[in-house]
Amino acid sequence: MSQKISLTRYLVEQQRADGLIPSQLRLLLEVVARACKSISQAVNKGALGGVLGAAESENVQGEIQKKLDIIANEVLIEANEWGGHLAAMASEEMDSIYVVPNRYPQGEYLLLFDPLDGSSNIDVNVSIGTIFSVLKKPEPATGEPQQDVSEQDFLQAGSQQVAAGYCVYGPQTTLVLTVGNGVAMFTLDREQGSFVLTQENVRIPEDTKEFAINMSNMRHWDTPVKRYIDECLEGKDGPRGKDFNMRWIASMVADVHRILTRGGVFLYPWDKREPEKPGKLRLMYEANPMSWLVEQAGGAATNGKERILDIPPTKLHQRVSVILGSKNEVERATGYHSAL
Ligand code: P6P
């Protein structure tokens, strides 16, 4: 039986191999992994833990929060606030950033997260997950004094991430991570209570026969998306010359995990229900981390017009259209937009 490689050993070996992971970042990622383990235990309790159902509150998006949304957010905040590796945190569940109080050691990283993505699936026992992204706190201009962290410090393009990942709470609890040297997957060994490396150098096939989109929104889509999906639905008798399968779990973490595991294309495009919004998904703590993971695995990720990781953010909770997954499918779907 080959020796089990823990998350810590993997990160130390990455640190040694290419210096990609300064110790502070390694320790931060280990704290996030421990928080995900705690969230997994709360999720697994379900009704037995009294954690199902809605809380009596709304988040910054105006969405009714689930009890587990709040629990997951609190776990991540508490785990990280005294870790000493962070300067501040931003969460889908919080209006403004959380600056680590001065009484705690301040670090040089910024952590952004969607503490529990796919909340609509919590009460029906379908996979959900935590998505996280790590940025470096910007250095002050030469000669300038260190300023307090502000929301502006978080507004960095996805290409500036130093780590990104998610933890999917499904039949297995699996942590998926990149620090810029490919994608690795770690499965939680509940007997040992540790994440064990189960796959590295994850690769997404460049072609696929599987698309993921919420088909109930079809009448609201823009022409290019409708053309792309119609052609998939025409199957082998149409211009694609092959039949397609469809999946939609309504948990981005679960849909992206499937794509990282066997390929596919995921679309959450702009639609005319809320024309002033570019899309439903959030750029900073959903699209950016997922897009970096997908690119690191040989896939592609655009908003229909440009690479998601190049989008310069203007607001912490801004939304974006997302097309990501198998490279050739993303390029085709994106190409239809530019053909407009
Ligand atoms: P819809 C979950 O709420 C989420 O943010 C993503 O995880 C998921 O892909 C999408 O929204 C599902 O949206 O409109 O199909 O419920």
mmCIF file of C-alpha atoms and ligand atoms in Angstrom:
data_model
loop_
_atom_site.group_PDB
_atom_site.id
_atom_site.type_symbol
_atom_site.label_atom_id
_atom_site.label_comp_id
_atom_site.label_asym_id
_atom_site.label_seq_id
_atom_site.Cartn_x
_atom_site.Cartn_y
_atom_site.Cartn_z
ATOM 1 C CA MET A 1 0.000 0.000 0.000
ATOM 2 C CA SER A 2 1.638 3.261 -1.070
ATOM 3 C CA GLN A 3 2.328 5.709 1.741
ATOM 4 C CA LYS A 4 -0.476 8.245 2.314
ATOM 5 C CA ILE A 5 0.555 11.837 1.524
ATOM 6 C CA SER A 6 -1.142 14.353 3.819
ATOM 7 C CA LEU A 7 -2.047 17.898 2.809
ATOM 8 C CA THR A 8 0.768 19.192 5.002
ATOM 9 C CA ARG A 9 3.370 16.945 3.381
ATOM 10 C CA TYR A 10 2.115 17.927 -0.101
ATOM 11 C CA LEU A 11 2.361 21.629 0.751
ATOM 12 C CA VAL A 12 5.849 21.231 2.291
ATOM 13 C CA GLU A 13 7.005 19.352 -0.825
ATOM 14 C CA GLN A 14 5.533 22.099 -3.039
ATOM 15 C CA GLN A 15 7.366 24.637 -0.867
ATOM 16 C CA ARG A 16 10.643 22.782 -1.295
ATOM 17 C CA ALA A 17 10.138 22.018 -4.989
ATOM 18 C CA ASP A 18 9.505 25.489 -6.319
ATOM 19 C CA GLY A 19 9.219 27.856 -3.379
ATOM 20 C CA LEU A 20 5.660 28.593 -4.516
ATOM 21 C CA ILE A 21 4.351 28.381 -0.989
ATOM 22 C CA PRO A 22 5.902 30.590 1.667
ATOM 23 C CA SER A 23 5.389 29.106 5.131
ATOM 24 C CA GLN A 24 2.712 31.662 5.993
ATOM 25 C CA LEU A 25 0.657 30.599 2.972
ATOM 26 C CA ARG A 26 1.119 26.900 3.787
ATOM 27 C CA LEU A 27 -0.059 27.499 7.360
ATOM 28 C CA LEU A 28 -3.019 29.556 6.111
ATOM 29 C CA LEU A 29 -4.094 26.754 3.771
ATOM 30 C CA GLU A 30 -3.828 24.227 6.600
ATOM 31 C CA VAL A 31 -6.080 26.434 8.769
ATOM 32 C CA VAL A 32 -8.626 26.690 5.926
ATOM 33 C CA ALA A 33 -8.514 22.898 5.491
ATOM 34 C CA ARG A 34 -9.158 22.378 9.212
ATOM 35 C CA ALA A 35 -12.111 24.800 9.002
ATOM 36 C CA CYS A 36 -13.505 22.837 6.051
ATOM 37 C CA LYS A 37 -13.205 19.666 8.132
ATOM 38 C CA SER A 38 -15.324 21.295 10.872
ATOM 39 C CA ILE A 39 -17.870 22.494 8.308
ATOM 40 C CA SER A 40 -18.014 18.980 6.852
ATOM 41 C CA GLN A 41 -18.836 17.586 10.294
ATOM 42 C CA ALA A 42 -21.636 20.149 10.757
ATOM 43 C CA VAL A 43 -23.016 19.408 7.273
ATOM 44 C CA ASN A 44 -22.873 15.654 7.871
ATOM 45 C CA LYS A 45 -24.940 15.966 11.075
ATOM 46 C CA GLY A 46 -27.840 17.461 9.050
ATOM 47 C CA ALA A 47 -31.131 17.251 10.891
ATOM 48 C CA LEU A 48 -29.415 15.511 13.822
ATOM 49 C CA GLY A 49 -27.418 18.675 14.442
ATOM 50 C CA GLY A 50 -30.378 21.035 14.161
ATOM 51 C CA VAL A 51 -28.492 22.887 11.410
ATOM 52 C CA LEU A 52 -30.980 22.549 8.563
ATOM 53 C CA GLY A 53 -33.457 25.173 7.451
ATOM 54 C CA ALA A 54 -33.354 28.936 7.132
ATOM 55 C CA ALA A 55 -32.008 31.443 9.598
ATOM 56 C CA GLU A 56 -34.024 34.620 10.217
ATOM 57 C CA SER A 57 -31.549 36.764 8.266
ATOM 58 C CA GLU A 58 -30.479 37.835 4.771
ATOM 59 C CA ASN A 59 -26.954 38.132 3.381
ATOM 60 C CA VAL A 60 -25.457 41.009 1.418
ATOM 61 C CA GLN A 61 -26.968 39.518 -1.732
ATOM 62 C CA GLY A 62 -30.450 39.812 -0.214
ATOM 63 C CA GLU A 63 -30.685 36.001 -0.038
ATOM 64 C CA ILE A 64 -32.278 34.284 2.969
ATOM 65 C CA GLN A 65 -29.396 32.681 4.853
ATOM 66 C CA LYS A 66 -29.479 29.035 5.845
ATOM 67 C CA LYS A 67 -28.355 28.164 9.361
ATOM 68 C CA LEU A 68 -25.399 26.296 7.855
ATOM 69 C CA ASP A 69 -24.399 29.382 5.807
ATOM 70 C CA ILE A 70 -23.921 31.271 9.066
ATOM 71 C CA ILE A 71 -22.221 28.354 10.850
ATOM 72 C CA ALA A 72 -19.764 27.852 7.972
ATOM 73 C CA ASN A 73 -18.987 31.581 7.866
ATOM 74 C CA GLU A 74 -18.341 31.698 11.624
ATOM 75 C CA VAL A 75 -16.115 28.604 11.484
ATOM 76 C CA LEU A 76 -13.929 30.182 8.785
ATOM 77 C CA ILE A 77 -13.701 33.539 10.587
ATOM 78 C CA GLU A 78 -12.866 31.999 13.979
ATOM 79 C CA ALA A 79 -10.348 29.545 12.535
ATOM 80 C CA ASN A 80 -8.457 32.298 10.734
ATOM 81 C CA GLU A 81 -8.695 35.384 12.937
ATOM 82 C CA TRP A 82 -5.931 34.314 15.322
ATOM 83 C CA GLY A 83 -3.995 32.192 12.828
ATOM 84 C CA GLY A 84 -1.497 34.994 12.253
ATOM 85 C CA HIS A 85 -1.366 34.510 8.464
ATOM 86 C CA LEU A 86 -4.126 36.888 7.434
ATOM 87 C CA ALA A 87 -4.678 40.615 7.296
ATOM 88 C CA ALA A 88 -8.376 40.429 6.422
ATOM 89 C CA MET A 89 -11.185 38.266 5.103
ATOM 90 C CA ALA A 90 -14.147 38.790 2.751
ATOM 91 C CA SER A 91 -17.169 36.520 2.558
ATOM 92 C CA GLU A 92 -20.295 36.191 0.470
ATOM 93 C CA GLU A 93 -22.159 36.220 3.793
ATOM 94 C CA MET A 94 -20.739 39.532 5.034
ATOM 95 C CA ASP A 95 -21.478 43.070 3.770
ATOM 96 C CA SER A 96 -17.972 44.371 4.473
ATOM 97 C CA ILE A 97 -14.510 42.905 4.947
ATOM 98 C CA TYR A 98 -13.367 41.495 8.306
ATOM 99 C CA VAL A 99 -10.024 43.025 9.290
ATOM 100 C CA VAL A 100 -8.096 40.852 11.748
ATOM 101 C CA PRO A 101 -8.179 42.771 15.058
ATOM 102 C CA ASN A 102 -4.859 44.269 16.212
ATOM 103 C CA ARG A 103 -4.846 42.012 19.280
ATOM 104 C CA TYR A 104 -4.200 39.122 16.897
ATOM 105 C CA PRO A 105 -0.999 38.650 14.846
ATOM 106 C CA GLN A 106 -1.488 40.181 11.382
ATOM 107 C CA GLY A 107 -0.406 38.268 8.269
ATOM 108 C CA GLU A 108 0.257 39.279 4.681
ATOM 109 C CA TYR A 109 -2.653 37.463 2.991
ATOM 110 C CA LEU A 110 -6.256 38.257 2.163
ATOM 111 C CA LEU A 111 -8.756 35.377 2.257
ATOM 112 C CA LEU A 112 -12.037 35.467 0.336
ATOM 113 C CA PHE A 113 -14.662 32.755 0.536
ATOM 114 C CA ASP A 114 -18.146 31.573 -0.181
ATOM 115 C CA PRO A 115 -18.514 29.600 3.060
ATOM 116 C CA LEU A 116 -21.271 27.324 1.826
ATOM 117 C CA ASP A 117 -22.020 27.402 -1.885
ATOM 118 C CA GLY A 118 -25.176 25.708 -3.134
ATOM 119 C CA SER A 119 -27.269 26.511 -0.069
ATOM 120 C CA SER A 120 -30.505 25.595 -1.858
ATOM 121 C CA ASN A 121 -29.261 21.994 -1.746
ATOM 122 C CA ILE A 122 -28.529 21.858 2.000
ATOM 123 C CA ASP A 123 -32.010 20.729 3.070
ATOM 124 C CA VAL A 124 -32.309 18.120 0.312
ATOM 125 C CA ASN A 125 -29.009 16.356 1.075
ATOM 126 C CA VAL A 126 -27.291 17.237 -2.218
ATOM 127 C CA SER A 127 -23.552 18.093 -2.402
ATOM 128 C CA ILE A 128 -22.556 21.628 -1.341
ATOM 129 C CA GLY A 129 -19.172 23.192 -0.732
ATOM 130 C CA THR A 130 -16.834 25.930 0.455
ATOM 131 C CA ILE A 131 -14.961 28.003 -2.147
ATOM 132 C CA PHE A 132 -11.870 30.058 -1.198
ATOM 133 C CA SER A 133 -9.373 32.376 -2.826
ATOM 134 C CA VAL A 134 -6.130 33.844 -1.433
ATOM 135 C CA LEU A 135 -4.578 37.156 -2.479
ATOM 136 C CA LYS A 136 -1.531 38.985 -1.122
ATOM 137 C CA LYS A 137 -2.115 42.205 0.789
ATOM 138 C CA PRO A 138 -0.736 44.976 -1.467
ATOM 139 C CA GLU A 139 2.512 46.531 -0.249
ATOM 140 C CA PRO A 140 2.408 50.304 0.400
ATOM 141 C CA ALA A 141 4.123 52.460 -2.212
ATOM 142 C CA THR A 142 7.861 52.935 -1.556
ATOM 143 C CA GLY A 143 8.377 55.212 1.399
ATOM 144 C CA GLU A 144 4.665 55.185 2.256
ATOM 145 C CA PRO A 145 3.616 53.916 5.741
ATOM 146 C CA GLN A 146 1.656 50.646 6.054
ATOM 147 C CA GLN A 147 -2.060 51.490 5.807
ATOM 148 C CA ASP A 148 -4.932 49.571 7.392
ATOM 149 C CA VAL A 149 -6.405 46.981 5.059
ATOM 150 C CA SER A 150 -9.369 48.280 3.070
ATOM 151 C CA GLU A 151 -11.879 46.786 0.654
ATOM 152 C CA GLN A 152 -9.821 48.367 -2.146
ATOM 153 C CA ASP A 153 -6.953 45.978 -1.300
ATOM 154 C CA PHE A 154 -9.190 43.037 -2.238
ATOM 155 C CA LEU A 155 -10.002 44.420 -5.697
ATOM 156 C CA GLN A 156 -7.317 42.473 -7.555
ATOM 157 C CA ALA A 157 -7.833 40.504 -10.789
ATOM 158 C CA GLY A 158 -8.121 36.725 -10.453
ATOM 159 C CA SER A 159 -4.698 36.383 -12.093
ATOM 160 C CA GLN A 160 -3.219 37.766 -8.829
ATOM 161 C CA GLN A 161 -4.418 34.825 -6.710
ATOM 162 C CA VAL A 162 -1.690 32.922 -4.858
ATOM 163 C CA ALA A 163 -3.952 30.000 -3.902
ATOM 164 C CA ALA A 164 -7.493 28.894 -4.732
ATOM 165 C CA GLY A 165 -9.635 25.912 -3.948
ATOM 166 C CA TYR A 166 -12.851 24.415 -2.738
ATOM 167 C CA CYS A 167 -14.031 21.681 -0.431
ATOM 168 C CA VAL A 168 -16.987 19.638 -1.693
ATOM 169 C CA TYR A 169 -19.193 18.020 0.984
ATOM 170 C CA GLY A 170 -20.597 15.051 -0.910
ATOM 171 C CA PRO A 171 -20.343 11.252 -0.606
ATOM 172 C CA GLN A 172 -16.701 12.091 0.130
ATOM 173 C CA THR A 173 -15.378 15.340 1.547
ATOM 174 C CA THR A 174 -12.735 16.400 -0.960
ATOM 175 C CA LEU A 175 -10.458 19.426 -0.847
ATOM 176 C CA VAL A 176 -9.291 20.630 -4.284
ATOM 177 C CA LEU A 177 -6.431 23.112 -4.386
ATOM 178 C CA THR A 178 -4.015 24.984 -6.627
ATOM 179 C CA VAL A 179 -1.085 27.218 -5.715
ATOM 180 C CA GLY A 180 -0.156 27.715 -9.364
ATOM 181 C CA ASN A 181 1.537 24.359 -9.948
ATOM 182 C CA GLY A 182 -1.400 22.249 -11.163
ATOM 183 C CA VAL A 183 -4.465 20.984 -9.292
ATOM 184 C CA ALA A 184 -4.417 18.417 -6.471
ATOM 185 C CA MET A 185 -7.323 16.634 -4.750
ATOM 186 C CA PHE A 186 -7.329 15.500 -1.099
ATOM 187 C CA THR A 187 -9.987 13.191 0.321
ATOM 188 C CA LEU A 188 -10.879 13.440 4.010
ATOM 189 C CA ASP A 189 -9.909 10.266 5.852
ATOM 190 C CA ARG A 190 -12.473 10.440 8.647
ATOM 191 C CA GLU A 191 -10.739 7.720 10.690
ATOM 192 C CA GLN A 192 -7.498 9.729 10.780
ATOM 193 C CA GLY A 193 -9.256 13.112 10.560
ATOM 194 C CA SER A 194 -6.831 14.241 7.849
ATOM 195 C CA PHE A 195 -6.954 15.143 4.156
ATOM 196 C CA VAL A 196 -5.027 12.591 2.069
ATOM 197 C CA LEU A 197 -3.716 13.230 -1.451
ATOM 198 C CA THR A 198 -5.871 11.177 -3.844
ATOM 199 C CA GLN A 199 -5.111 12.895 -7.163
ATOM 200 C CA GLU A 200 -2.557 15.399 -8.469
ATOM 201 C CA ASN A 201 -1.901 17.018 -11.858
ATOM 202 C CA VAL A 202 -5.637 16.951 -12.578
ATOM 203 C CA ARG A 203 -6.353 17.429 -16.303
ATOM 204 C CA ILE A 204 -9.669 18.407 -17.934
ATOM 205 C CA PRO A 205 -10.223 16.766 -21.365
ATOM 206 C CA GLU A 206 -10.218 19.496 -24.037
ATOM 207 C CA ASP A 207 -13.428 18.112 -25.590
ATOM 208 C CA THR A 208 -16.627 16.927 -23.962
ATOM 209 C CA LYS A 209 -20.164 15.706 -24.580
ATOM 210 C CA GLU A 210 -21.612 17.103 -21.345
ATOM 211 C CA PHE A 211 -22.906 20.603 -20.607
ATOM 212 C CA ALA A 212 -24.196 22.107 -17.363
ATOM 213 C CA ILE A 213 -26.677 24.985 -17.444
ATOM 214 C CA ASN A 214 -30.027 25.778 -15.786
ATOM 215 C CA MET A 215 -32.262 25.063 -18.793
ATOM 216 C CA SER A 216 -35.292 26.662 -17.119
ATOM 217 C CA ASN A 217 -33.714 30.049 -17.923
ATOM 218 C CA MET A 218 -33.545 29.352 -21.698
ATOM 219 C CA ARG A 219 -36.108 31.984 -22.688
ATOM 220 C CA HIS A 220 -34.026 34.636 -20.882
ATOM 221 C CA TRP A 221 -30.662 33.881 -22.527
ATOM 222 C CA ASP A 222 -28.810 36.015 -25.042
ATOM 223 C CA THR A 223 -28.586 34.724 -28.621
ATOM 224 C CA PRO A 224 -25.043 33.236 -28.499
ATOM 225 C CA VAL A 225 -25.839 31.033 -25.493
ATOM 226 C CA LYS A 226 -29.120 29.920 -27.030
ATOM 227 C CA ARG A 227 -27.312 29.068 -30.287
ATOM 228 C CA TYR A 228 -24.610 27.110 -28.422
ATOM 229 C CA ILE A 229 -27.115 25.080 -26.356
ATOM 230 C CA ASP A 230 -29.478 24.531 -29.312
ATOM 231 C CA GLU A 231 -26.589 23.032 -31.285
ATOM 232 C CA CYS A 232 -25.712 20.738 -28.365
ATOM 233 C CA LEU A 233 -29.364 19.653 -28.189
ATOM 234 C CA GLU A 234 -29.450 18.903 -31.946
ATOM 235 C CA GLY A 235 -26.890 16.195 -31.205
ATOM 236 C CA LYS A 236 -25.271 14.114 -33.919
ATOM 237 C CA ASP A 237 -27.849 15.233 -36.508
ATOM 238 C CA GLY A 238 -26.821 18.859 -36.011
ATOM 239 C CA PRO A 239 -23.640 20.881 -36.616
ATOM 240 C CA ARG A 240 -21.873 19.323 -33.600
ATOM 241 C CA GLY A 241 -22.043 15.815 -35.049
ATOM 242 C CA LYS A 242 -22.296 14.261 -31.576
ATOM 243 C CA ASP A 243 -24.939 13.792 -28.891
ATOM 244 C CA PHE A 244 -24.591 15.713 -25.611
ATOM 245 C CA ASN A 245 -25.625 14.866 -22.045
ATOM 246 C CA MET A 246 -26.780 17.505 -19.559
ATOM 247 C CA ARG A 247 -26.141 17.876 -15.831
ATOM 248 C CA TRP A 248 -27.190 20.698 -13.440
ATOM 249 C CA ILE A 249 -26.638 20.184 -9.700
ATOM 250 C CA ALA A 250 -27.193 23.864 -8.753
ATOM 251 C CA SER A 251 -24.062 23.703 -6.595
ATOM 252 C CA MET A 252 -21.216 25.256 -8.560
ATOM 253 C CA VAL A 253 -18.737 23.298 -6.415
ATOM 254 C CA ALA A 254 -20.320 19.966 -7.395
ATOM 255 C CA ASP A 255 -20.649 20.878 -11.087
ATOM 256 C CA VAL A 256 -17.031 22.100 -11.250
ATOM 257 C CA HIS A 257 -15.818 19.000 -9.384
ATOM 258 C CA ARG A 258 -17.469 16.807 -12.031
ATOM 259 C CA ILE A 259 -15.815 18.865 -14.784
ATOM 260 C CA LEU A 260 -12.377 18.618 -13.126
ATOM 261 C CA THR A 261 -12.951 14.876 -12.778
ATOM 262 C CA ARG A 262 -14.301 13.971 -16.259
ATOM 263 C CA GLY A 263 -14.593 17.146 -18.358
ATOM 264 C CA GLY A 264 -17.635 19.170 -19.378
ATOM 265 C CA VAL A 265 -18.677 22.775 -19.800
ATOM 266 C CA PHE A 266 -20.496 24.879 -17.175
ATOM 267 C CA LEU A 267 -22.458 27.993 -18.112
ATOM 268 C CA TYR A 268 -24.164 30.572 -15.943
ATOM 269 C CA PRO A 269 -24.655 33.363 -18.511
ATOM 270 C CA TRP A 270 -26.168 36.823 -18.325
ATOM 271 C CA ASP A 271 -29.909 36.692 -18.805
ATOM 272 C CA LYS A 272 -32.599 39.276 -19.226
ATOM 273 C CA ARG A 273 -34.303 38.620 -15.882
ATOM 274 C CA GLU A 274 -31.901 41.143 -14.273
ATOM 275 C CA PRO A 275 -30.363 42.906 -17.287
ATOM 276 C CA GLU A 276 -28.400 45.345 -15.109
ATOM 277 C CA LYS A 277 -26.452 42.434 -13.590
ATOM 278 C CA PRO A 278 -23.724 40.779 -15.722
ATOM 279 C CA GLY A 279 -24.628 37.357 -14.262
ATOM 280 C CA LYS A 280 -25.600 35.555 -11.055
ATOM 281 C CA LEU A 281 -22.245 34.237 -9.834
ATOM 282 C CA ARG A 282 -19.781 36.360 -7.848
ATOM 283 C CA LEU A 283 -16.445 37.200 -9.390
ATOM 284 C CA MET A 284 -14.159 37.419 -6.354
ATOM 285 C CA TYR A 285 -15.024 34.277 -4.400
ATOM 286 C CA GLU A 286 -16.769 31.994 -6.890
ATOM 287 C CA ALA A 287 -15.701 32.664 -10.494
ATOM 288 C CA ASN A 288 -12.056 33.647 -9.843
ATOM 289 C CA PRO A 289 -11.042 30.648 -7.694
ATOM 290 C CA MET A 290 -12.950 28.205 -9.904
ATOM 291 C CA SER A 291 -11.490 29.748 -13.071
ATOM 292 C CA TRP A 292 -7.912 29.443 -11.798
ATOM 293 C CA LEU A 293 -8.473 25.801 -10.825
ATOM 294 C CA VAL A 294 -9.968 25.070 -14.268
ATOM 295 C CA GLU A 295 -7.117 26.816 -16.110
ATOM 296 C CA GLN A 296 -4.521 25.061 -13.948
ATOM 297 C CA ALA A 297 -6.139 21.775 -15.046
ATOM 298 C CA GLY A 298 -5.869 22.694 -18.747
ATOM 299 C CA GLY A 299 -9.389 24.098 -19.151
ATOM 300 C CA ALA A 300 -10.606 27.626 -19.909
ATOM 301 C CA ALA A 301 -12.893 30.175 -18.233
ATOM 302 C CA THR A 302 -14.458 33.292 -19.770
ATOM 303 C CA ASN A 303 -17.399 35.605 -19.189
ATOM 304 C CA GLY A 304 -18.400 35.114 -22.832
ATOM 305 C CA LYS A 305 -16.093 37.888 -23.942
ATOM 306 C CA GLU A 306 -12.834 37.769 -21.979
ATOM 307 C CA ARG A 307 -10.781 35.554 -19.653
ATOM 308 C CA ILE A 308 -12.359 35.727 -16.210
ATOM 309 C CA LEU A 309 -8.970 35.959 -14.497
ATOM 310 C CA ASP A 310 -8.241 39.187 -16.429
ATOM 311 C CA ILE A 311 -11.397 41.013 -15.289
ATOM 312 C CA PRO A 312 -10.412 44.048 -13.158
ATOM 313 C CA PRO A 313 -12.825 44.018 -10.175
ATOM 314 C CA THR A 314 -14.558 47.241 -9.160
ATOM 315 C CA LYS A 315 -16.747 45.923 -6.309
ATOM 316 C CA LEU A 316 -16.199 43.178 -3.736
ATOM 317 C CA HIS A 317 -19.501 41.416 -4.428
ATOM 318 C CA GLN A 318 -19.717 42.048 -8.153
ATOM 319 C CA ARG A 319 -21.261 39.399 -10.352
ATOM 320 C CA VAL A 320 -20.081 37.899 -13.620
ATOM 321 C CA SER A 321 -21.222 35.580 -16.399
ATOM 322 C CA VAL A 322 -19.350 32.285 -16.386
ATOM 323 C CA ILE A 323 -18.472 29.782 -19.109
ATOM 324 C CA LEU A 324 -15.812 27.326 -17.881
ATOM 325 C CA GLY A 325 -14.522 23.804 -18.434
ATOM 326 C CA SER A 326 -13.234 21.833 -21.421
ATOM 327 C CA LYS A 327 -11.108 24.233 -23.413
ATOM 328 C CA ASN A 328 -12.534 23.618 -26.894
ATOM 329 C CA GLU A 329 -16.147 23.938 -25.705
ATOM 330 C CA VAL A 330 -15.465 27.157 -23.801
ATOM 331 C CA GLU A 331 -13.737 28.598 -26.875
ATOM 332 C CA ARG A 332 -16.677 27.615 -29.108
ATOM 333 C CA ALA A 333 -19.328 29.068 -26.761
ATOM 334 C CA THR A 334 -17.237 32.228 -26.263
ATOM 335 C CA GLY A 335 -16.658 32.529 -29.993
ATOM 336 C CA TYR A 336 -20.416 32.754 -30.583
ATOM 337 C CA HIS A 337 -20.458 35.866 -28.387
ATOM 338 C CA SER A 338 -17.730 37.581 -30.375
ATOM 339 C CA ALA A 339 -19.518 36.538 -33.583
ATOM 340 C CA LEU A 340 -22.367 38.857 -32.497
HETATM 341 P P1 P6P B 1 -29.795 28.368 -9.947
HETATM 342 C C1 P6P B 1 -25.754 28.370 -5.747
HETATM 343 O O1 P6P B 1 -26.758 29.225 -5.219
HETATM 344 C C2 P6P B 1 -25.116 29.090 -6.919
HETATM 345 O O2 P6P B 1 -24.540 30.281 -6.479
HETATM 346 C C3 P6P B 1 -24.112 28.183 -7.593
HETATM 347 O O3 P6P B 1 -23.491 27.333 -6.709
HETATM 348 C C4 P6P B 1 -24.952 27.416 -8.601
HETATM 349 O O4 P6P B 1 -24.210 27.009 -9.744
HETATM 350 C C5 P6P B 1 -26.031 28.426 -8.978
HETATM 351 O O5 P6P B 1 -26.113 29.371 -7.912
HETATM 352 C C6 P6P B 1 -27.374 27.764 -9.143
HETATM 353 O O6 P6P B 1 -28.265 28.757 -9.588
HETATM 354 O O7 P6P B 1 -30.346 29.643 -10.563
HETATM 355 O O8 P6P B 1 -29.755 27.214 -10.910
HETATM 356 O O9 P6P B 1 -30.426 27.985 -8.626
#
